[in-house]
PDB file of C-alpha atoms and ligand atoms in Angstrom:
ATOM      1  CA  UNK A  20      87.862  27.389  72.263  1.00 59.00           C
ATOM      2  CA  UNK A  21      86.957  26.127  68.672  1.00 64.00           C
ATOM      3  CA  UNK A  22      84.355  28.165  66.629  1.00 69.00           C
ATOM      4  CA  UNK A  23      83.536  25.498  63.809  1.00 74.00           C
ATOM      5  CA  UNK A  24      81.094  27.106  60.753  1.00 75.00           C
ATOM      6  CA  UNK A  25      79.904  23.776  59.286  1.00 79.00           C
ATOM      7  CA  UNK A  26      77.747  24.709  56.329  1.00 80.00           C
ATOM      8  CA  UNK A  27      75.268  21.924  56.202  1.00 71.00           C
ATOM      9  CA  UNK A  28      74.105  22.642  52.332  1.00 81.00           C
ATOM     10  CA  UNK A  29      77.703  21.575  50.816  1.00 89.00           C
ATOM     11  CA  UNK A  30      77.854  18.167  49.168  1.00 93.00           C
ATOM     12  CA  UNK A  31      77.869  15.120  51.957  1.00 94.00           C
ATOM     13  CA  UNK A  32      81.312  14.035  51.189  1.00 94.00           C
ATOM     14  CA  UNK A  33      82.532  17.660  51.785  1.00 95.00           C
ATOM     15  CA  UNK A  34      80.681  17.858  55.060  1.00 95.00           C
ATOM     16  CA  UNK A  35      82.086  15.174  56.611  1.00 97.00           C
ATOM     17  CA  UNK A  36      85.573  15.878  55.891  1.00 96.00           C
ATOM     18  CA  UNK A  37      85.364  19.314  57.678  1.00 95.00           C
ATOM     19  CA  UNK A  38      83.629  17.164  60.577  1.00 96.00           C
ATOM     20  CA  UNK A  39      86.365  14.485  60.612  1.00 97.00           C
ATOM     21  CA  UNK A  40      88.745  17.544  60.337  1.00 96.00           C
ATOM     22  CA  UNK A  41      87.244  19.319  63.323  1.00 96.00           C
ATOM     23  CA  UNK A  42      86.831  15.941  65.439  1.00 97.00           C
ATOM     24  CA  UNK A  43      90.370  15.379  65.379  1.00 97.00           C
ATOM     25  CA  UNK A  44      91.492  19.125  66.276  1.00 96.00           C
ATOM     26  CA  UNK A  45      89.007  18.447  69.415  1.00 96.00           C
ATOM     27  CA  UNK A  46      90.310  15.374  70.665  1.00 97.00           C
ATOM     28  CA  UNK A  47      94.011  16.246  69.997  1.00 95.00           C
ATOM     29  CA  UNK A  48      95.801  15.656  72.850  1.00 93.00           C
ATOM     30  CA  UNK A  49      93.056  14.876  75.160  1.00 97.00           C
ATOM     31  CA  UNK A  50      93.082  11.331  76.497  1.00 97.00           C
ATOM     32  CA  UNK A  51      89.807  11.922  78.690  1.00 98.00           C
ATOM     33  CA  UNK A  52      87.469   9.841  76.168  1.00 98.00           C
ATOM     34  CA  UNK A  53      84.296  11.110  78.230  1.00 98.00           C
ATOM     35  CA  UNK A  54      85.539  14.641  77.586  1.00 98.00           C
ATOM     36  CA  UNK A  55      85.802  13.737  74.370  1.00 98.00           C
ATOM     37  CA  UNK A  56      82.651  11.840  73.330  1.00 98.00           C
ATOM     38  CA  UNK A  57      80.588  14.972  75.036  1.00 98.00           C
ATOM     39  CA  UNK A  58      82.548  17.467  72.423  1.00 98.00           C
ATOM     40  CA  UNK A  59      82.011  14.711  69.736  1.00 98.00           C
ATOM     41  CA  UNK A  60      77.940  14.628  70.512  1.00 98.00           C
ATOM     42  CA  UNK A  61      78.038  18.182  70.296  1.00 98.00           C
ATOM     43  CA  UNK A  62      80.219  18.522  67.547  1.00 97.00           C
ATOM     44  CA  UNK A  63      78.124  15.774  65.107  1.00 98.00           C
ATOM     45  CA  UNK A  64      74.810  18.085  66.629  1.00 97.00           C
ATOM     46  CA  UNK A  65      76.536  21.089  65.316  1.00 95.00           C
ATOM     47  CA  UNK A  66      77.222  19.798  61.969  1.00 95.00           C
ATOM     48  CA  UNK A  67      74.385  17.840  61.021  1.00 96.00           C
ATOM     49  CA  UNK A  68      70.910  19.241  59.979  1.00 95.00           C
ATOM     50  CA  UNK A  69      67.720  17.293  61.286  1.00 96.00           C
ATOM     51  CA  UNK A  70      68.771  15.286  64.101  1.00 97.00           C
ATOM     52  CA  UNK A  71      66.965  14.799  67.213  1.00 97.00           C
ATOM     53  CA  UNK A  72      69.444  12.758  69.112  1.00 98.00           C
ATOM     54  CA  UNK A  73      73.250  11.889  68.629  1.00 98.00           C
ATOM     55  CA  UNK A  74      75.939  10.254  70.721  1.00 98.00           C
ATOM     56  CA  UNK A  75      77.596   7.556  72.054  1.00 98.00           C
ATOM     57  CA  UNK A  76      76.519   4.390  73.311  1.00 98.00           C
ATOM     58  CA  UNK A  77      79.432   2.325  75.096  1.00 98.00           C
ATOM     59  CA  UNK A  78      80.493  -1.346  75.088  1.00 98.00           C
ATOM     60  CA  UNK A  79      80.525  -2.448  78.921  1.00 98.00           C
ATOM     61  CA  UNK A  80      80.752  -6.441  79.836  1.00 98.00           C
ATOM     62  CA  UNK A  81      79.318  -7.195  76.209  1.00 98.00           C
ATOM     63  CA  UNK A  82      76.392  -5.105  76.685  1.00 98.00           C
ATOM     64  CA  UNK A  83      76.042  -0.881  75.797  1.00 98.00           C
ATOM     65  CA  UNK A  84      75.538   1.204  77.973  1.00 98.00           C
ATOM     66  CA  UNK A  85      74.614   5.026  76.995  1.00 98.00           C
ATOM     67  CA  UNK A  86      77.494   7.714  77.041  1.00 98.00           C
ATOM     68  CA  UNK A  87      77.820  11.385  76.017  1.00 98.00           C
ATOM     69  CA  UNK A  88      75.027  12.515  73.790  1.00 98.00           C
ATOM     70  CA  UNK A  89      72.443  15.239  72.648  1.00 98.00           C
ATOM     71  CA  UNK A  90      68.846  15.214  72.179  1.00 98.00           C
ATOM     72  CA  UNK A  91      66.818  13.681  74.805  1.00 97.00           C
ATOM     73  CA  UNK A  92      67.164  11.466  77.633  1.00 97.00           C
ATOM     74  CA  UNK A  93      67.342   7.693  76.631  1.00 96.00           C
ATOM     75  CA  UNK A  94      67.552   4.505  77.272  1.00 96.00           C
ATOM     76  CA  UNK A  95      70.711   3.439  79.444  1.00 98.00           C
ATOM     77  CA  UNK A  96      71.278  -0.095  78.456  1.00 98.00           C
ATOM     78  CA  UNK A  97      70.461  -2.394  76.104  1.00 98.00           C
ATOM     79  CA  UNK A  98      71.801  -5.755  75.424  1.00 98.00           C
ATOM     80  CA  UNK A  99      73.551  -6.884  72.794  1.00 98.00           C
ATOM     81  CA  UNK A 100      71.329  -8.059  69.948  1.00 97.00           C
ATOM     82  CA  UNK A 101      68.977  -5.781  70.683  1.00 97.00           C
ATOM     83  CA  UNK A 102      67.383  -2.868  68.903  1.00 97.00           C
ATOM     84  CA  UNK A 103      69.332  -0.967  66.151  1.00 98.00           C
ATOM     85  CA  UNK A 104      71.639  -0.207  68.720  1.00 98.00           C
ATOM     86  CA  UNK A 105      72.629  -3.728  70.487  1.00 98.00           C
ATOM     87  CA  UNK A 106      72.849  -5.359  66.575  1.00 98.00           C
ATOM     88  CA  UNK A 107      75.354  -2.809  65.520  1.00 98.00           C
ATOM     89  CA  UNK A 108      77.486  -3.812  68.521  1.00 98.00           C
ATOM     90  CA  UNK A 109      76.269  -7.903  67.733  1.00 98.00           C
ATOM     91  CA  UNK A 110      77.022  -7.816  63.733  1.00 98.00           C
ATOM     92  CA  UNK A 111      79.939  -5.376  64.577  1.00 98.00           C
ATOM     93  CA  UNK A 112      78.176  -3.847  60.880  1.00 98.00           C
ATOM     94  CA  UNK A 113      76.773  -0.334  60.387  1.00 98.00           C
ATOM     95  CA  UNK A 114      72.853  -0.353  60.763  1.00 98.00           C
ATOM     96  CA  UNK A 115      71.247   2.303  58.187  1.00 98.00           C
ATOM     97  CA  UNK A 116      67.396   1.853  58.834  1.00 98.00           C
ATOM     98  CA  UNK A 117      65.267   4.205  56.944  1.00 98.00           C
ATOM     99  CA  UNK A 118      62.008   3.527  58.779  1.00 97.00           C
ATOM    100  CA  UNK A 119      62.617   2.864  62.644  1.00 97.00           C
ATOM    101  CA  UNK A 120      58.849   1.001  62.450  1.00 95.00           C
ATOM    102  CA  UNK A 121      60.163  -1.502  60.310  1.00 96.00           C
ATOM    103  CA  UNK A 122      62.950  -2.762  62.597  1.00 95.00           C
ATOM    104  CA  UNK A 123      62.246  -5.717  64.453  1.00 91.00           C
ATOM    105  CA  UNK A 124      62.735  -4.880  67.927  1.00 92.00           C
ATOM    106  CA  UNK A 125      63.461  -1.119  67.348  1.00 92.00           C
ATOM    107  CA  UNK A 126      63.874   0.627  70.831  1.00 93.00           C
ATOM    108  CA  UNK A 127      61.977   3.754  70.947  1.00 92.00           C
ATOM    109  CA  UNK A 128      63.954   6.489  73.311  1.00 88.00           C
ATOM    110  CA  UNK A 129      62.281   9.370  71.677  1.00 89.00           C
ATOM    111  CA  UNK A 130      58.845   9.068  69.334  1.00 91.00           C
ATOM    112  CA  UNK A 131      60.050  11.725  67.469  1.00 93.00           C
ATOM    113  CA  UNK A 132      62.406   9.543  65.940  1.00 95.00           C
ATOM    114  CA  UNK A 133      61.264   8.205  62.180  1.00 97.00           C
ATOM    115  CA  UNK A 134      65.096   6.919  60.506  1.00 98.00           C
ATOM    116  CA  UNK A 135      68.148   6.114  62.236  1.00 98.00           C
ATOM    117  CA  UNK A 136      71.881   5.786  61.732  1.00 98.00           C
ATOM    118  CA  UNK A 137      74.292   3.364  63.968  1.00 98.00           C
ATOM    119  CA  UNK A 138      78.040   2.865  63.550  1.00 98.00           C
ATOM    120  CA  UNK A 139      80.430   0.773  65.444  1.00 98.00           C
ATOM    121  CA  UNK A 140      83.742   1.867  66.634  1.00 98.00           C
ATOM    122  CA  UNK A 141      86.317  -0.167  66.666  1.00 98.00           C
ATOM    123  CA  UNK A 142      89.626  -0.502  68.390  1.00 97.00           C
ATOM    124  CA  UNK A 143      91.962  -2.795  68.900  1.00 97.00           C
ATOM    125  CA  UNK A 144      89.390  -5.781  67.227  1.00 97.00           C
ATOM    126  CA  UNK A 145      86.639  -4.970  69.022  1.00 97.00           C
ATOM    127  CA  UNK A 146      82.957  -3.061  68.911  1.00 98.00           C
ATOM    128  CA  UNK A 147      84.281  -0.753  71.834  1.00 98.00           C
ATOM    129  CA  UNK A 148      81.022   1.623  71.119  1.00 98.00           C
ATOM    130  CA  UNK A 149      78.495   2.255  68.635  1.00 98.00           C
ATOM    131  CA  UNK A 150      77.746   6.154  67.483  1.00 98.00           C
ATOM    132  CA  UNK A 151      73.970   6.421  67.211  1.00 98.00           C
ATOM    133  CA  UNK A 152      72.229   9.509  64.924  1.00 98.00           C
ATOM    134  CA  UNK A 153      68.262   9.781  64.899  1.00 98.00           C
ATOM    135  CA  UNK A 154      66.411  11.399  62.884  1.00 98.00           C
ATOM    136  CA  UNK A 155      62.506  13.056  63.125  1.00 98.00           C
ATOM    137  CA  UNK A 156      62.477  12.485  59.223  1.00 98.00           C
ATOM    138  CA  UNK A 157      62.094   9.504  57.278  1.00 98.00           C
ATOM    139  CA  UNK A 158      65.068   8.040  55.259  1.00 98.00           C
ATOM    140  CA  UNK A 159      67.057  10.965  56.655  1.00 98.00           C
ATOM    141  CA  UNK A 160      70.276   8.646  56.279  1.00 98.00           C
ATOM    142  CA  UNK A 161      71.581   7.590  53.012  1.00 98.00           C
ATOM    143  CA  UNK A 162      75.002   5.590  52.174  1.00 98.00           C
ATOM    144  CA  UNK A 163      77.419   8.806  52.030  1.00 97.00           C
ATOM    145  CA  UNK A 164      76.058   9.410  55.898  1.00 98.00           C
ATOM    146  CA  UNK A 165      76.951   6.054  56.939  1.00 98.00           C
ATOM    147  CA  UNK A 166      80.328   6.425  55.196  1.00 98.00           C
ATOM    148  CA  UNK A 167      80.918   9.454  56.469  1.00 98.00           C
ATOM    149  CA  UNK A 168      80.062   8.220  60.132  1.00 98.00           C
ATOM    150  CA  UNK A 169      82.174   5.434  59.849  1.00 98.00           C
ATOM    151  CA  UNK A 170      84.931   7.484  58.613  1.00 98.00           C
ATOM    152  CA  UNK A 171      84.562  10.000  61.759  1.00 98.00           C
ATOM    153  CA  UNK A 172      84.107   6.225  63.789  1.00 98.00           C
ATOM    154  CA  UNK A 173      87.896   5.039  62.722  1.00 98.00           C
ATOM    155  CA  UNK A 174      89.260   8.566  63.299  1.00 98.00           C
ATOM    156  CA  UNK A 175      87.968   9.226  66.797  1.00 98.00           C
ATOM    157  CA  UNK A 176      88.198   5.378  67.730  1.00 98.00           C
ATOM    158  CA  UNK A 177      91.784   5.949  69.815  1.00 97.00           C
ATOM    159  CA  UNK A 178      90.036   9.059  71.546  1.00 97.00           C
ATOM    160  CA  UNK A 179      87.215   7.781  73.254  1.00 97.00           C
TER     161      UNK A 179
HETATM  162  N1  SME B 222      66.688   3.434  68.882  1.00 55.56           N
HETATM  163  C1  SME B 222      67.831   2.805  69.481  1.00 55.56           C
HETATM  164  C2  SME B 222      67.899   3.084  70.964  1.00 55.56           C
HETATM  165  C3  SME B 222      68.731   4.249  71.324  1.00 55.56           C
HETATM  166  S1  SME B 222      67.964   5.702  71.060  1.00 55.56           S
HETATM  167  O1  SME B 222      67.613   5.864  69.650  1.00 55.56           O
HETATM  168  C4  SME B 222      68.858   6.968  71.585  1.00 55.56           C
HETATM  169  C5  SME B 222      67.824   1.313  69.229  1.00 55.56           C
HETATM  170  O2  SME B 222      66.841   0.766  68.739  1.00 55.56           O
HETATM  171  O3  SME B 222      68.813   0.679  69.563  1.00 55.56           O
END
């Protein structure tokens, strides 16, 4: 299959173009998009240091609904509006929350996790799923994450 060697000491920007690079090889070709968002989970798992969970949460009737992921089990659905998760698909704007105790209405999945990251993908002029990253650390997430994720978000958005 694909043996990827991200190195996750090189410079942010560098980082994510190898993952963009290697998210695009995966999904070439493939039009199963749950095929896809499991190698993506496992791909952004692979290439990112200190994560505890990472995948996809999916827009269904206006609402998510969780898809392919790592980490631990978690929360299925959750409305629009709500948590980090539901605002990202409500603003249709990246959520970069540094302290998950500080967010009103945070959803807690796993109490390991201290900082989050949450990017919508869109296609076609709509939030058609949000890519989640947690972290156990605090302020793990900075803007060149949330640039890179957003990057990887309009790359993979026809895949999925
Ligand atoms: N913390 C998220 C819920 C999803 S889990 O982190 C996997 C939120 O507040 O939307």
């Amino acid at each position: 299959m694909f043996a990827f060697a991200p190195d996750p000491n090189q410079p942010k920007p560098e980082l994510y173009a190898d993952l963009i690079a290697a998210a695009r090889a995966l999904v070439h070709d493939e039009p199963d998009g749950v095929a896809n968002m499991a190698n993506l989970a496992a791909l952004i798992w692979q290439f990112l240091p200190r994560l505890n969970w990472a995948g996809f949460y999916r827009t269904v009737d206006g609402n998510l609904v969780l898809g392919p992921f790592q980490g631990k089990t978690a929360c299925i659905r959750i409305a629009a509006g709500q948590g980090v998760c539901g605002t990202a698909l409500a603003t249709g704007e990246t959520q970069l929350v540094p302290d998950v105790n500080a967010f009103p209405g945070h959803i807690a999945c796993d109490a390991d996790s201290r900082s989050e990251l949450v990017v919508p993908v869109w296609r076609d002029g709509q939030v058609i799923a949000v890519i989640d990253l947690d972290s156990p650390e605090p302020a793990r997430f900075d803007a060149e994450d949330a640039a890179g994720i957003e990057a990887l978000a309009a790359a993979i958005a026809p895949a999925i």
